[in-house]
Amino acid sequence: MITLRNSYAQRAHYCLSPLAKNLFQLMDEKKTNLALSADVTSAMKLLELADQLGPEICMLKTHIDIISDFTPDLTQQLRKLALKHRFMLFEDRKFADIGNTVKHQYKGGMYHIADWADVVNAHSLPGPGIIKGLADVGRRKNRGLILLAEMSSAGHLMHADYIQSTLKMAEQFADFVIGFITQHALSKDPHWINLTPGIKLDEGSDSLDQQYTTPQKAILEHGSDIIIVGRGIIAAVDPLAEAKKYRECGWESYLLRCQRG
Ligand code: 5BU
């Protein structure tokens, strides 16, 4: 039986979403389960990070609305770098409205997110209509959606029944929803991708209730597949050297999990 402890390549065969399949294959071939959260406010800084750290990562996570000098050229350049270094673009937009509104927010406005982001995320709070709205736009562009099941911040309101209901909702859209933002794997089903923010080499917290766990704990104890790292890398004196450390740590933990079976 194929489980979460099998390789990414083996799990790729079980994905109903073509994008999820590609992502697992990319991770397997590039040997990285590291996503960089590039939380910077300047376009040039974002492009520099994407180019320099691109070879180390499977995914670049953006908050496009914190860029103070945004122009559409930025997202075109990001797409070029995503192709050059083979990583996916994940806009951490956290949609949270009714289907009709998120459709507009996804495809239009200033950012035209659906034109450049391979993956976006959404809260399950409004009900299945939010997924239907995003799928209307994203399916035909071969995009993927991640549902927020469990946040990393202290005191969040996503309790066990909310998390389970999020999983049930995702199951109705398994060709479009690729997995979850979560601190723990939600299901034994091998095709869901579990992405975990709140990762640092040392556990702890920040002054605004972010909570950190280590790559080893996230992957080996909690069933995470992709570690999302922001300040642990970008606030380091040498972000490239630090990214390599996180990459190695994430990949070794994954190999150990596969070995243990
Ligand atoms: P950090 O610098 O590694 O703490 O950044 C974490 C990033 O992940 C940041 O962009 C957050 O917006 C994002 N994040 C998170 O920290 N926790 C969550 O539950 C979700 C997103 Br969803």
mmCIF file of C-alpha atoms and ligand atoms in Angstrom:
data_model
loop_
_atom_site.group_PDB
_atom_site.id
_atom_site.type_symbol
_atom_site.label_atom_id
_atom_site.label_comp_id
_atom_site.label_asym_id
_atom_site.label_seq_id
_atom_site.Cartn_x
_atom_site.Cartn_y
_atom_site.Cartn_z
ATOM 1 C CA MET A 1 0.000 0.000 0.000
ATOM 2 C CA ILE A 2 1.266 3.468 -0.865
ATOM 3 C CA THR A 3 1.270 5.799 2.157
ATOM 4 C CA LEU A 4 2.647 9.192 3.153
ATOM 5 C CA ARG A 5 5.931 7.416 3.894
ATOM 6 C CA ASN A 6 6.478 6.476 0.263
ATOM 7 C CA SER A 7 8.611 8.583 -2.052
ATOM 8 C CA TYR A 8 7.307 11.719 -3.714
ATOM 9 C CA ALA A 9 7.783 9.969 -7.077
ATOM 10 C CA GLN A 10 5.587 7.047 -6.013
ATOM 11 C CA ARG A 11 2.954 9.338 -4.557
ATOM 12 C CA ALA A 12 2.850 11.339 -7.819
ATOM 13 C CA HIS A 13 1.035 8.407 -9.479
ATOM 14 C CA TYR A 14 -1.931 8.891 -7.131
ATOM 15 C CA CYS A 15 -2.501 12.590 -7.800
ATOM 16 C CA LEU A 16 -5.705 13.555 -9.582
ATOM 17 C CA SER A 17 -4.383 17.079 -10.084
ATOM 18 C CA PRO A 18 -1.834 17.305 -12.921
ATOM 19 C CA LEU A 19 -0.152 20.160 -11.084
ATOM 20 C CA ALA A 20 0.257 18.110 -7.886
ATOM 21 C CA LYS A 21 1.776 15.316 -9.944
ATOM 22 C CA ASN A 22 4.240 17.761 -11.548
ATOM 23 C CA LEU A 23 5.158 19.207 -8.178
ATOM 24 C CA PHE A 24 5.929 15.801 -6.641
ATOM 25 C CA GLN A 25 7.988 14.907 -9.725
ATOM 26 C CA LEU A 26 9.848 18.212 -9.621
ATOM 27 C CA MET A 27 10.691 17.671 -5.925
ATOM 28 C CA ASP A 28 11.899 14.156 -6.647
ATOM 29 C CA GLU A 29 14.079 15.162 -9.593
ATOM 30 C CA LYS A 30 15.474 18.344 -8.076
ATOM 31 C CA LYS A 31 15.833 16.730 -4.639
ATOM 32 C CA THR A 32 14.318 19.539 -2.639
ATOM 33 C CA ASN A 33 11.250 19.957 -0.445
ATOM 34 C CA LEU A 34 12.084 23.539 0.483
ATOM 35 C CA ALA A 35 9.713 26.422 -0.292
ATOM 36 C CA LEU A 36 11.117 29.912 0.148
ATOM 37 C CA SER A 37 8.772 32.505 1.589
ATOM 38 C CA ALA A 38 10.237 35.577 -0.078
ATOM 39 C CA ASP A 39 8.623 38.210 2.113
ATOM 40 C CA VAL A 40 10.394 41.308 0.835
ATOM 41 C CA THR A 41 8.852 44.610 -0.214
ATOM 42 C CA SER A 42 10.978 45.547 -3.225
ATOM 43 C CA ALA A 43 10.601 44.027 -6.692
ATOM 44 C CA MET A 44 14.340 43.986 -7.267
ATOM 45 C CA LYS A 45 15.002 42.214 -3.977
ATOM 46 C CA LEU A 46 12.345 39.611 -4.783
ATOM 47 C CA LEU A 47 13.875 38.916 -8.208
ATOM 48 C CA GLU A 48 17.378 38.736 -6.723
ATOM 49 C CA LEU A 49 16.256 36.166 -4.151
ATOM 50 C CA ALA A 50 14.371 34.134 -6.780
ATOM 51 C CA ASP A 51 17.419 34.011 -9.051
ATOM 52 C CA GLN A 52 19.980 33.340 -6.344
ATOM 53 C CA LEU A 53 18.001 30.781 -4.334
ATOM 54 C CA GLY A 54 15.985 29.328 -7.227
ATOM 55 C CA PRO A 55 18.273 26.285 -7.648
ATOM 56 C CA GLU A 56 17.629 25.245 -4.021
ATOM 57 C CA ILE A 57 13.825 25.337 -3.916
ATOM 58 C CA CYS A 58 10.737 23.583 -5.246
ATOM 59 C CA MET A 59 8.506 26.589 -4.675
ATOM 60 C CA LEU A 60 8.736 30.358 -4.288
ATOM 61 C CA LYS A 61 5.980 31.734 -2.076
ATOM 62 C CA THR A 62 5.043 35.363 -2.585
ATOM 63 C CA HIS A 63 2.883 38.023 -0.951
ATOM 64 C CA ILE A 64 2.576 40.098 -4.097
ATOM 65 C CA ASP A 65 0.550 42.795 -2.291
ATOM 66 C CA ILE A 66 3.461 43.758 -0.003
ATOM 67 C CA ILE A 67 5.634 44.804 -2.964
ATOM 68 C CA SER A 68 5.752 48.595 -2.857
ATOM 69 C CA ASP A 69 6.938 49.088 -6.456
ATOM 70 C CA PHE A 70 4.825 46.420 -8.196
ATOM 71 C CA THR A 71 4.501 46.475 -11.978
ATOM 72 C CA PRO A 72 3.230 43.639 -14.211
ATOM 73 C CA ASP A 73 6.808 43.202 -15.425
ATOM 74 C CA LEU A 74 7.678 41.747 -12.008
ATOM 75 C CA THR A 75 5.423 38.737 -12.430
ATOM 76 C CA GLN A 76 6.700 38.175 -15.976
ATOM 77 C CA GLN A 77 10.263 38.148 -14.650
ATOM 78 C CA LEU A 78 9.248 35.769 -11.859
ATOM 79 C CA ARG A 79 7.788 33.363 -14.422
ATOM 80 C CA LYS A 80 11.045 33.441 -16.391
ATOM 81 C CA LEU A 81 13.014 32.619 -13.249
ATOM 82 C CA ALA A 82 10.555 29.849 -12.337
ATOM 83 C CA LEU A 83 11.240 28.280 -15.739
ATOM 84 C CA LYS A 84 14.995 28.865 -15.574
ATOM 85 C CA HIS A 85 15.427 27.244 -12.146
ATOM 86 C CA ARG A 86 12.390 24.941 -12.249
ATOM 87 C CA PHE A 87 10.329 25.973 -9.254
ATOM 88 C CA MET A 88 6.633 26.719 -8.841
ATOM 89 C CA LEU A 89 5.178 30.087 -7.899
ATOM 90 C CA PHE A 90 2.807 30.075 -4.931
ATOM 91 C CA GLU A 91 0.938 33.309 -4.195
ATOM 92 C CA ASP A 92 -0.008 33.180 -0.500
ATOM 93 C CA ARG A 93 -3.221 35.168 -1.124
ATOM 94 C CA LYS A 94 -5.419 33.367 1.435
ATOM 95 C CA PHE A 95 -8.699 33.989 -0.408
ATOM 96 C CA ALA A 96 -11.647 34.051 1.997
ATOM 97 C CA ASP A 97 -14.777 35.318 0.200
ATOM 98 C CA ILE A 98 -17.738 33.983 -1.785
ATOM 99 C CA GLY A 99 -17.064 32.240 -5.101
ATOM 100 C CA ASN A 100 -18.038 35.147 -7.322
ATOM 101 C CA THR A 101 -15.756 37.619 -5.531
ATOM 102 C CA VAL A 102 -12.700 35.365 -5.354
ATOM 103 C CA LYS A 103 -13.029 34.698 -9.076
ATOM 104 C CA HIS A 104 -12.443 38.411 -9.721
ATOM 105 C CA GLN A 105 -9.691 38.652 -7.118
ATOM 106 C CA TYR A 106 -7.939 35.650 -8.673
ATOM 107 C CA LYS A 107 -8.068 36.592 -12.331
ATOM 108 C CA GLY A 108 -8.305 40.390 -12.331
ATOM 109 C CA GLY A 109 -7.479 43.455 -10.275
ATOM 110 C CA MET A 110 -3.949 44.757 -10.347
ATOM 111 C CA TYR A 111 -2.157 41.475 -9.930
ATOM 112 C CA HIS A 112 -3.815 39.022 -12.371
ATOM 113 C CA ILE A 113 -2.720 36.241 -10.017
ATOM 114 C CA ALA A 114 -4.120 33.409 -12.141
ATOM 115 C CA ASP A 115 -1.843 34.430 -15.039
ATOM 116 C CA TRP A 116 1.410 33.773 -13.202
ATOM 117 C CA ALA A 117 0.904 31.873 -9.923
ATOM 118 C CA ASP A 118 0.927 28.084 -10.311
ATOM 119 C CA VAL A 119 -0.664 27.732 -6.903
ATOM 120 C CA VAL A 120 -2.763 29.882 -4.575
ATOM 121 C CA ASN A 121 -4.341 29.185 -1.208
ATOM 122 C CA ALA A 122 -7.760 29.785 0.305
ATOM 123 C CA HIS A 123 -9.607 29.460 3.585
ATOM 124 C CA SER A 124 -12.310 26.787 3.678
ATOM 125 C CA LEU A 125 -14.380 28.988 6.021
ATOM 126 C CA PRO A 126 -16.860 30.287 3.384
ATOM 127 C CA GLY A 127 -17.743 26.739 2.202
ATOM 128 C CA PRO A 128 -17.283 24.939 -1.139
ATOM 129 C CA GLY A 129 -18.327 27.981 -3.228
ATOM 130 C CA ILE A 130 -14.882 29.495 -2.725
ATOM 131 C CA ILE A 131 -13.280 26.433 -4.336
ATOM 132 C CA LYS A 132 -15.833 26.427 -7.173
ATOM 133 C CA GLY A 133 -15.108 30.098 -7.920
ATOM 134 C CA LEU A 134 -11.339 29.614 -7.957
ATOM 135 C CA ALA A 135 -11.637 26.377 -9.960
ATOM 136 C CA ASP A 136 -13.709 28.178 -12.625
ATOM 137 C CA VAL A 137 -10.653 30.314 -13.338
ATOM 138 C CA GLY A 138 -7.781 28.001 -12.384
ATOM 139 C CA ARG A 139 -8.734 24.609 -13.860
ATOM 140 C CA ARG A 140 -8.416 25.635 -17.485
ATOM 141 C CA LYS A 141 -4.986 27.151 -16.762
ATOM 142 C CA ASN A 142 -3.811 23.958 -15.040
ATOM 143 C CA ARG A 143 -3.403 25.711 -11.665
ATOM 144 C CA GLY A 144 -3.693 24.231 -8.190
ATOM 145 C CA LEU A 145 -5.258 25.257 -4.909
ATOM 146 C CA ILE A 146 -4.063 24.709 -1.358
ATOM 147 C CA LEU A 147 -6.622 24.871 1.450
ATOM 148 C CA LEU A 148 -5.657 26.339 4.805
ATOM 149 C CA ALA A 149 -6.392 23.637 7.342
ATOM 150 C CA GLU A 150 -4.247 24.674 10.283
ATOM 151 C CA MET A 151 -2.214 27.849 10.668
ATOM 152 C CA SER A 152 1.100 28.175 12.471
ATOM 153 C CA SER A 153 0.131 31.112 14.669
ATOM 154 C CA ALA A 154 -0.650 30.717 18.381
ATOM 155 C CA GLY A 155 -4.332 30.887 19.319
ATOM 156 C CA HIS A 156 -5.742 30.253 15.833
ATOM 157 C CA LEU A 157 -9.347 29.094 15.705
ATOM 158 C CA MET A 158 -8.869 26.107 13.403
ATOM 159 C CA HIS A 159 -9.853 23.329 15.756
ATOM 160 C CA ALA A 160 -9.995 19.579 15.014
ATOM 161 C CA ASP A 161 -13.516 19.558 13.560
ATOM 162 C CA TYR A 162 -12.717 22.536 11.299
ATOM 163 C CA ILE A 163 -9.611 20.729 10.046
ATOM 164 C CA GLN A 164 -11.560 17.536 9.312
ATOM 165 C CA SER A 165 -14.301 19.491 7.512
ATOM 166 C CA THR A 166 -11.605 21.154 5.400
ATOM 167 C CA LEU A 167 -10.331 17.715 4.380
ATOM 168 C CA LYS A 168 -13.853 16.578 3.451
ATOM 169 C CA MET A 169 -14.365 19.698 1.356
ATOM 170 C CA ALA A 170 -11.060 19.141 -0.444
ATOM 171 C CA GLU A 171 -12.055 15.560 -1.292
ATOM 172 C CA GLN A 172 -14.834 16.855 -3.540
ATOM 173 C CA PHE A 173 -12.290 18.785 -5.648
ATOM 174 C CA ALA A 174 -9.246 16.511 -5.705
ATOM 175 C CA ASP A 175 -8.432 17.407 -9.322
ATOM 176 C CA PHE A 176 -7.877 21.044 -8.306
ATOM 177 C CA VAL A 177 -7.014 21.076 -4.582
ATOM 178 C CA ILE A 178 -3.458 19.767 -4.243
ATOM 179 C CA GLY A 179 -3.153 19.751 -0.468
ATOM 180 C CA PHE A 180 -3.110 21.763 2.725
ATOM 181 C CA ILE A 181 -1.317 24.377 4.732
ATOM 182 C CA THR A 182 -1.071 22.456 7.929
ATOM 183 C CA GLN A 183 1.067 21.607 10.915
ATOM 184 C CA HIS A 184 0.128 17.889 10.720
ATOM 185 C CA ALA A 185 -0.747 15.557 7.821
ATOM 186 C CA LEU A 186 -4.558 15.347 7.756
ATOM 187 C CA SER A 187 -5.073 12.080 5.949
ATOM 188 C CA LYS A 188 -3.275 8.847 5.052
ATOM 189 C CA ASP A 189 -4.194 9.430 1.428
ATOM 190 C CA PRO A 190 -0.836 9.726 -0.403
ATOM 191 C CA HIS A 191 -1.869 12.286 -3.011
ATOM 192 C CA TRP A 192 -2.398 15.241 -0.656
ATOM 193 C CA ILE A 193 0.619 17.531 -0.306
ATOM 194 C CA ASN A 194 1.138 18.861 3.217
ATOM 195 C CA LEU A 195 2.870 22.242 3.325
ATOM 196 C CA THR A 196 4.082 23.637 6.636
ATOM 197 C CA PRO A 197 4.992 27.241 7.458
ATOM 198 C CA GLY A 198 6.445 28.265 10.813
ATOM 199 C CA ILE A 199 9.764 26.481 10.242
ATOM 200 C CA LYS A 200 13.199 27.348 11.641
ATOM 201 C CA LEU A 201 16.275 25.329 12.483
ATOM 202 C CA ASP A 202 15.644 26.260 16.126
ATOM 203 C CA GLU A 203 12.172 26.112 17.650
ATOM 204 C CA GLY A 204 10.682 29.286 19.139
ATOM 205 C CA SER A 205 8.360 32.137 18.235
ATOM 206 C CA ASP A 206 8.380 35.755 17.076
ATOM 207 C CA SER A 207 6.914 38.750 18.889
ATOM 208 C CA LEU A 208 3.601 38.488 16.952
ATOM 209 C CA ASP A 209 2.611 34.899 17.789
ATOM 210 C CA GLN A 210 4.272 33.054 14.937
ATOM 211 C CA GLN A 211 5.364 29.647 16.240
ATOM 212 C CA TYR A 212 8.321 27.705 14.849
ATOM 213 C CA THR A 213 9.034 24.021 14.634
ATOM 214 C CA THR A 214 12.090 22.382 13.071
ATOM 215 C CA PRO A 215 12.248 20.751 9.619
ATOM 216 C CA GLN A 216 12.960 17.377 11.250
ATOM 217 C CA LYS A 217 9.919 17.516 13.527
ATOM 218 C CA ALA A 218 7.640 18.780 10.766
ATOM 219 C CA ILE A 219 8.652 16.029 8.332
ATOM 220 C CA LEU A 220 9.415 13.072 10.576
ATOM 221 C CA GLU A 221 6.859 13.558 13.342
ATOM 222 C CA HIS A 222 4.055 15.515 11.698
ATOM 223 C CA GLY A 223 4.010 14.213 8.126
ATOM 224 C CA SER A 224 4.859 17.478 6.356
ATOM 225 C CA ASP A 225 5.983 17.265 2.707
ATOM 226 C CA ILE A 226 7.108 20.826 2.011
ATOM 227 C CA ILE A 227 8.734 23.116 4.549
ATOM 228 C CA ILE A 228 8.035 26.815 4.056
ATOM 229 C CA VAL A 229 10.828 29.027 5.357
ATOM 230 C CA GLY A 230 10.880 32.834 5.388
ATOM 231 C CA ARG A 231 12.941 34.794 7.883
ATOM 232 C CA GLY A 232 15.030 31.744 8.788
ATOM 233 C CA ILE A 233 16.595 32.222 5.350
ATOM 234 C CA ILE A 234 16.022 35.774 4.181
ATOM 235 C CA ALA A 235 17.092 37.429 7.446
ATOM 236 C CA ALA A 236 20.354 35.439 7.506
ATOM 237 C CA VAL A 237 23.680 37.117 6.727
ATOM 238 C CA ASP A 238 24.131 34.659 3.841
ATOM 239 C CA PRO A 239 20.662 33.590 2.599
ATOM 240 C CA LEU A 240 22.072 31.194 -0.006
ATOM 241 C CA ALA A 241 24.187 29.294 2.524
ATOM 242 C CA GLU A 242 21.213 29.183 4.886
ATOM 243 C CA ALA A 243 18.858 27.955 2.138
ATOM 244 C CA LYS A 244 21.302 25.117 1.425
ATOM 245 C CA LYS A 245 21.191 24.147 5.125
ATOM 246 C CA TYR A 246 17.382 24.053 5.194
ATOM 247 C CA ARG A 247 17.310 22.167 1.918
ATOM 248 C CA GLU A 248 19.700 19.519 3.209
ATOM 249 C CA CYS A 249 17.891 19.213 6.501
ATOM 250 C CA GLY A 250 14.484 18.902 4.801
ATOM 251 C CA TRP A 251 15.702 16.365 2.267
ATOM 252 C CA GLU A 252 17.542 14.189 4.783
ATOM 253 C CA SER A 253 14.483 14.082 7.024
ATOM 254 C CA TYR A 254 12.391 13.008 4.032
ATOM 255 C CA LEU A 255 14.871 10.255 3.061
ATOM 256 C CA LEU A 256 14.875 9.005 6.638
ATOM 257 C CA ARG A 257 11.077 8.886 6.630
ATOM 258 C CA CYS A 258 11.112 6.843 3.413
ATOM 259 C CA GLN A 259 13.733 4.476 4.851
ATOM 260 C CA ARG A 260 11.763 3.908 8.018
ATOM 261 C CA GLY A 261 8.698 3.194 5.891
HETATM 262 P P1 5BU B 1 8.489 33.229 8.476
HETATM 263 O O1 5BU B 1 9.368 34.416 8.256
HETATM 264 O O2 5BU B 1 9.199 31.881 8.167
HETATM 265 O O3 5BU B 1 7.828 33.236 9.821
HETATM 266 O O4 5BU B 1 7.349 33.404 7.355
HETATM 267 C C1 5BU B 1 6.280 32.527 7.229
HETATM 268 C C2 5BU B 1 5.492 32.830 5.988
HETATM 269 O O5 5BU B 1 4.452 31.881 5.864
HETATM 270 C C3 5BU B 1 4.822 34.192 5.954
HETATM 271 O O6 5BU B 1 4.794 34.620 4.606
HETATM 272 C C4 5BU B 1 3.404 33.931 6.422
HETATM 273 O O7 5BU B 1 2.474 34.819 5.826
HETATM 274 C C5 5BU B 1 3.171 32.523 5.916
HETATM 275 N N1 5BU B 1 2.268 31.733 6.745
HETATM 276 C C6 5BU B 1 2.531 31.408 8.062
HETATM 277 O O8 5BU B 1 3.548 31.791 8.614
HETATM 278 N N2 5BU B 1 1.642 30.641 8.756
HETATM 279 C C7 5BU B 1 0.500 30.187 8.217
HETATM 280 O O9 5BU B 1 -0.255 29.462 8.885
HETATM 281 C C8 5BU B 1 0.246 30.547 6.860
HETATM 282 C C9 5BU B 1 1.131 31.293 6.154
HETATM 283 BR BR1 5BU B 1 -1.291 29.973 6.058
#
